[in-house]
Coordinates of N, CA and C in Angstrom, one line a residue:
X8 N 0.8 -1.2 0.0 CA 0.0 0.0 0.0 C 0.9 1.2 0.0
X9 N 0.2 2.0 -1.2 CA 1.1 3.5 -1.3 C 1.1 4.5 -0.4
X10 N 1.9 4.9 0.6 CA 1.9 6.4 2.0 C 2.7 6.7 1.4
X11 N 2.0 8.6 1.5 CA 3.2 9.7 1.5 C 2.7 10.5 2.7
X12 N 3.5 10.3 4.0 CA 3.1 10.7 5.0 C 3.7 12.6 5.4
X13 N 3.4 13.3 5.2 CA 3.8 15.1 5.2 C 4.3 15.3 6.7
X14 N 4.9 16.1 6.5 CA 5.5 16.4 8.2 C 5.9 17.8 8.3
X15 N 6.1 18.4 9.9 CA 7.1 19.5 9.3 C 6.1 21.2 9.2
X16 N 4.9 20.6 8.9 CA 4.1 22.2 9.2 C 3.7 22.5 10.8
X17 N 3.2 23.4 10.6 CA 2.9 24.2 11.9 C 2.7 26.0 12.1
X18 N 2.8 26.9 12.7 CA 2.7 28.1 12.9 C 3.7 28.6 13.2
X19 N 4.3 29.6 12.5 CA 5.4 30.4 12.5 C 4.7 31.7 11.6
X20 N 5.9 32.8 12.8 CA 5.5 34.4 11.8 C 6.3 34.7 11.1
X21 N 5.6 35.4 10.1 CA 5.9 36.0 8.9 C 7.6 36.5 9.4
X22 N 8.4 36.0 8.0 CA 9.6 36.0 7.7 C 10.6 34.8 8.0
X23 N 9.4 34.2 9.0 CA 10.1 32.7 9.5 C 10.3 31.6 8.7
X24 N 10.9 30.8 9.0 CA 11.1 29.3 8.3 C 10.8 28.2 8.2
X25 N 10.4 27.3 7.5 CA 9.8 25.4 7.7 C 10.4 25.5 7.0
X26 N 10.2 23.9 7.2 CA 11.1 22.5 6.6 C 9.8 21.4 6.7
X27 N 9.5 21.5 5.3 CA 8.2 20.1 5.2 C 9.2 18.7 5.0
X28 N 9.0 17.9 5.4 CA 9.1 16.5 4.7 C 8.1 15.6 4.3
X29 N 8.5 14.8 3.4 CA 7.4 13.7 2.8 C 8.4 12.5 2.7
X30 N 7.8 11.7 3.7 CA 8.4 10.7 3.4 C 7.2 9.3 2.8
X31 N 7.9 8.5 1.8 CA 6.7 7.8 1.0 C 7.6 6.1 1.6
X32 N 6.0 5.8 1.5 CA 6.4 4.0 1.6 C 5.4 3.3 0.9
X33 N 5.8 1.9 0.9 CA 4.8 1.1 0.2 C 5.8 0.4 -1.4
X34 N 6.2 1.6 -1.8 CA 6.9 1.1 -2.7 C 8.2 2.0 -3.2
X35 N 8.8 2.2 -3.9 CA 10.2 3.2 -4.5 C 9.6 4.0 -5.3
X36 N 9.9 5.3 -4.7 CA 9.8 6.4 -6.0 C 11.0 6.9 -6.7
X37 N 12.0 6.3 -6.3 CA 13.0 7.1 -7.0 C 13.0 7.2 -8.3
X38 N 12.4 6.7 -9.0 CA 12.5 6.8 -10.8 C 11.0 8.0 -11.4
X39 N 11.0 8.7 -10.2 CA 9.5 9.2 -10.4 C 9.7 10.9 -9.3
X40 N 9.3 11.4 -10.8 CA 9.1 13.4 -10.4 C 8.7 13.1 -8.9
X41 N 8.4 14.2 -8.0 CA 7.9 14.5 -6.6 C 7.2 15.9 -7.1
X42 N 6.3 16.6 -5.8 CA 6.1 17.6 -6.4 C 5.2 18.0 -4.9
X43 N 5.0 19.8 -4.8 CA 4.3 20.0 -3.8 C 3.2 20.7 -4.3
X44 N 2.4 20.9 -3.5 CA 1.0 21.6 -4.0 C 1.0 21.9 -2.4
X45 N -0.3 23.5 -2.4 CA -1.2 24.0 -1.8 C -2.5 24.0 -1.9
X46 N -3.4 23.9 -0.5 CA -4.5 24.5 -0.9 C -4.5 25.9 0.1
X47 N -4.8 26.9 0.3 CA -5.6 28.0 1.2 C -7.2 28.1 1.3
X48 N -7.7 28.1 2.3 CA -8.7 28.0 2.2 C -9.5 28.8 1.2
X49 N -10.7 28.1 0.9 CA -11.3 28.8 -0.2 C -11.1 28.7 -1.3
X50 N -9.6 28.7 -1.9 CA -8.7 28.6 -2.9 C -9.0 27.5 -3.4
X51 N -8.2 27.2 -4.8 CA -7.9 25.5 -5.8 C -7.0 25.3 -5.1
X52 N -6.5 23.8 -5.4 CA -5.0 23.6 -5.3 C -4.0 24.1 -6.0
X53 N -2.8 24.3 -5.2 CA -1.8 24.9 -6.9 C -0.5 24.1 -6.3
X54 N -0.4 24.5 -8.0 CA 1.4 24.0 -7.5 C 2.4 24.8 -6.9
X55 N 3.4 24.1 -6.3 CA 4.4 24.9 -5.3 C 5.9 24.5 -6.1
X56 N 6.0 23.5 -6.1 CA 7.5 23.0 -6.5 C 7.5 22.0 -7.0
X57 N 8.4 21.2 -7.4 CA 8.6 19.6 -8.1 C 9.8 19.5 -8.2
X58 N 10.3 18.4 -8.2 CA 11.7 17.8 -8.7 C 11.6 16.8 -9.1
X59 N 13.1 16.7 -10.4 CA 12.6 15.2 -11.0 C 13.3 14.5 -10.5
X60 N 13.4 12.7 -10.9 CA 13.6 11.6 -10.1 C 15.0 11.6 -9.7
X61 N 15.6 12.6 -10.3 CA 17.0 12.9 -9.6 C 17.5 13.8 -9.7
X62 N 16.6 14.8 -9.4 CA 17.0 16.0 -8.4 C 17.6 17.2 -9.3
X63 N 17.7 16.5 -10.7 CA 18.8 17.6 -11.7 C 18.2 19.0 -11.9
X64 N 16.5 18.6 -11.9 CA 15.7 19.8 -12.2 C 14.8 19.8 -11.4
X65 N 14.6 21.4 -11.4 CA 13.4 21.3 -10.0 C 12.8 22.9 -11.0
X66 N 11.3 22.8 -10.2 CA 10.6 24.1 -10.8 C 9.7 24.3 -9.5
X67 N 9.9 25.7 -9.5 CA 8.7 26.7 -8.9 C 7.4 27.7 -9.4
X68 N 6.3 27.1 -8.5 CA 6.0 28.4 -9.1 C 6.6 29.7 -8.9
X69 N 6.1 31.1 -9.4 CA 6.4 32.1 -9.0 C 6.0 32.7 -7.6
X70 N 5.3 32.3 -7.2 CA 5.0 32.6 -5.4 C 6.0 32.3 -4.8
X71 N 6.8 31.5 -5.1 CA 7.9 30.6 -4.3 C 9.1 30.9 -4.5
X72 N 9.9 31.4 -6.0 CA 10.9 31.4 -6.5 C 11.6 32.3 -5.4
X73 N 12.9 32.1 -5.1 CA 13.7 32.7 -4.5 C 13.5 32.8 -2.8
X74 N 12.8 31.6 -2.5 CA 11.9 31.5 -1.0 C 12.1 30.1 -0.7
X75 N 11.3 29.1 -1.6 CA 11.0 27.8 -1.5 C 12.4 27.1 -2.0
X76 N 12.9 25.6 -1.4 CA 13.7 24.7 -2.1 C 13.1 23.3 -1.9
X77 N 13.2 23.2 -3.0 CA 12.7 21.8 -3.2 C 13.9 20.6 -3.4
X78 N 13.8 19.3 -2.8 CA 15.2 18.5 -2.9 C 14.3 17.8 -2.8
X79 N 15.3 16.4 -2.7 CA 14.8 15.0 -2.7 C 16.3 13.8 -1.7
X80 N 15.7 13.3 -1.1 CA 16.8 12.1 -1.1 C 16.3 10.2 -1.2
X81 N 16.5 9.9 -2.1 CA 16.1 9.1 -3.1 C 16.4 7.7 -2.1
X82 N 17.3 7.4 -1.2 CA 17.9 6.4 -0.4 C 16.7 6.4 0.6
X83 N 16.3 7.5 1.7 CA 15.1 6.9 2.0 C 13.9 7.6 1.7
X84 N 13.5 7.5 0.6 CA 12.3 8.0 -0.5 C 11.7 9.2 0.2
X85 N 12.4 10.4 0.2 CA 11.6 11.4 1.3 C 11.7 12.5 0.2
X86 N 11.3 13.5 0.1 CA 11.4 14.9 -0.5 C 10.7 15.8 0.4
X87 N 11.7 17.1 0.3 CA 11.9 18.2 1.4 C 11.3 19.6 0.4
X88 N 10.6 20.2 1.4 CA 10.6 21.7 1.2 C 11.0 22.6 1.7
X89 N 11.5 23.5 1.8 CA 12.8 24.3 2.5 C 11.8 25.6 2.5
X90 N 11.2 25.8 3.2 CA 10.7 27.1 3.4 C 10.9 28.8 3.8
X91 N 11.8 29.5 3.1 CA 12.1 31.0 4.0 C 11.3 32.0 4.0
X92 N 11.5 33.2 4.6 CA 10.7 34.4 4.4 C 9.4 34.1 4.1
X93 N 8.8 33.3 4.9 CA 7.1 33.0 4.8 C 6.4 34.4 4.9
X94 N 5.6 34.1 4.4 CA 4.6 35.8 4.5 C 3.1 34.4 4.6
X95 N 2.0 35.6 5.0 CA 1.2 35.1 5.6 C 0.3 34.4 4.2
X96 N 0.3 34.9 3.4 CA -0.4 34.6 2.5 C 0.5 32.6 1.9
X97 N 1.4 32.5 2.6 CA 1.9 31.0 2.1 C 0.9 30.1 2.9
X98 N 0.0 30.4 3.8 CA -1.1 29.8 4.4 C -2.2 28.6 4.1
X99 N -1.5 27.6 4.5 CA -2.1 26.8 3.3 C -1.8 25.7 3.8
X100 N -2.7 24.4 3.3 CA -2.6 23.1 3.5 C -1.2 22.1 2.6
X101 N -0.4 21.9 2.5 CA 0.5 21.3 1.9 C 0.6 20.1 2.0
X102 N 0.7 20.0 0.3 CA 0.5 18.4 -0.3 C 2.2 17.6 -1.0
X103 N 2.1 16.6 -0.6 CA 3.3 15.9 -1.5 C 2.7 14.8 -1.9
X104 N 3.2 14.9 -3.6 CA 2.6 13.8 -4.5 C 3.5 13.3 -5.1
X105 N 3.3 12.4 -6.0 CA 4.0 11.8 -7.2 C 3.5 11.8 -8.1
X106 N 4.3 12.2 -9.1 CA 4.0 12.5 -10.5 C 4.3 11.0 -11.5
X107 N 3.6 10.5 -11.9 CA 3.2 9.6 -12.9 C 3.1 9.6 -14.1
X108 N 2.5 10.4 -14.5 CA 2.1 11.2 -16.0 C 2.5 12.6 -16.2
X109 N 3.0 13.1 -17.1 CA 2.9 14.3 -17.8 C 3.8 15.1 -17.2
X110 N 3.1 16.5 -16.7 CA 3.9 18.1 -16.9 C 3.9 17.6 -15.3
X111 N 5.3 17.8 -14.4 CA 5.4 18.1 -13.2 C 4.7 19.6 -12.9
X112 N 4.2 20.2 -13.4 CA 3.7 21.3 -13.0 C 2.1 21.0 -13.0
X113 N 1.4 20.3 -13.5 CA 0.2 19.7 -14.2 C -0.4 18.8 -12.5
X114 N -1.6 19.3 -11.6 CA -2.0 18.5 -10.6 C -2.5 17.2 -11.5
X115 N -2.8 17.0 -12.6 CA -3.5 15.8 -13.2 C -2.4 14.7 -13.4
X116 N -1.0 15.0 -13.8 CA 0.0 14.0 -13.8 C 0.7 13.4 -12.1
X117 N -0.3 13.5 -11.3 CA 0.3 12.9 -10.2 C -0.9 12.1 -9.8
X118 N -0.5 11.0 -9.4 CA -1.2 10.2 -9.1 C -1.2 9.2 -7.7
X119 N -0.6 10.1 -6.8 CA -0.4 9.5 -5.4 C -0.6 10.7 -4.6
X120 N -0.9 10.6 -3.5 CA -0.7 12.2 -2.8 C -0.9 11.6 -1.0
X121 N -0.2 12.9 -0.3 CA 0.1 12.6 1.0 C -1.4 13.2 1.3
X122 N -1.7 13.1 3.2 CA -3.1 13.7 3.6 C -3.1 15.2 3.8
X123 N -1.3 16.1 3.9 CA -1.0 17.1 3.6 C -0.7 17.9 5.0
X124 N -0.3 18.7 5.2 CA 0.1 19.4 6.5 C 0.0 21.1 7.0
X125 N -0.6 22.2 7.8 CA -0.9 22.7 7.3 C 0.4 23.8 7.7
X126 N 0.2 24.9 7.4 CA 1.2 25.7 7.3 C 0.5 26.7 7.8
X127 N 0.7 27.2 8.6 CA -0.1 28.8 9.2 C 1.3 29.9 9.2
X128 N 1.0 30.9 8.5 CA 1.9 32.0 8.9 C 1.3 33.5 9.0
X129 N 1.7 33.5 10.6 CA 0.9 34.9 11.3 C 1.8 36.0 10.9
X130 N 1.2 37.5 10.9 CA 1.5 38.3 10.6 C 1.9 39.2 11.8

């Protein structure tokens, strides 16, 4: 059975720092994109970050660029999000998936997903 268990959120103020983990079991992703998503309440899901199965390439969205790091370590199937300078609006439920099919940027090419963790940042 496929777990991607999220870890690593909580409440911190604005300019502060997290560190999400996702660590997956059940079976090996290493041959297989990662990727993060948000929800904020009210909001769709969106994308946050991704990296591919080995780590060469990683993408952000623009909310994130120059804030968020996305990595991976493939030995025990975990992928990290590196959180800085949170501003309140990064407020939001955070998802780690696996991407299966298509555009790592695309929520339709992933096809596994963690239960997600939330991220509060006070102002």
């Amino acid at each position: 059975q496929v777990q991607l268990v999220e870890s690593g959120g909580g409440l911190v103020q604005a300019g502060g720092s997290l560190r999400l983990s996702c660590a997956a079991s059940g079976r090996s992703f290493s041959n297989s994109a990662m990727g993060w998503f948000r929800q904020a309440p009210g909001k769709e899901r969106e994308f946050v970050a991704a990296i591919s199965w080995n780590g060469a390439v990683s993408q952000y969205a623009d909310s994130g660029k120059g804030r968020f790091t996305i990595s991976r370590d493939n030995a025990k199937n975990t992928v990290y999000l590196q959180m800085n300078s949170l501003k309140p609006e990064d407020t939001a439920v955070y998802y780690c998936a696996v991407n299966t099919y298509g555009s790592m940027r695309s929520e339709r090419g992933y096809g596994y997903w963690g239960q997600g963790t939330q991220v509060t940042v006070s102002s």
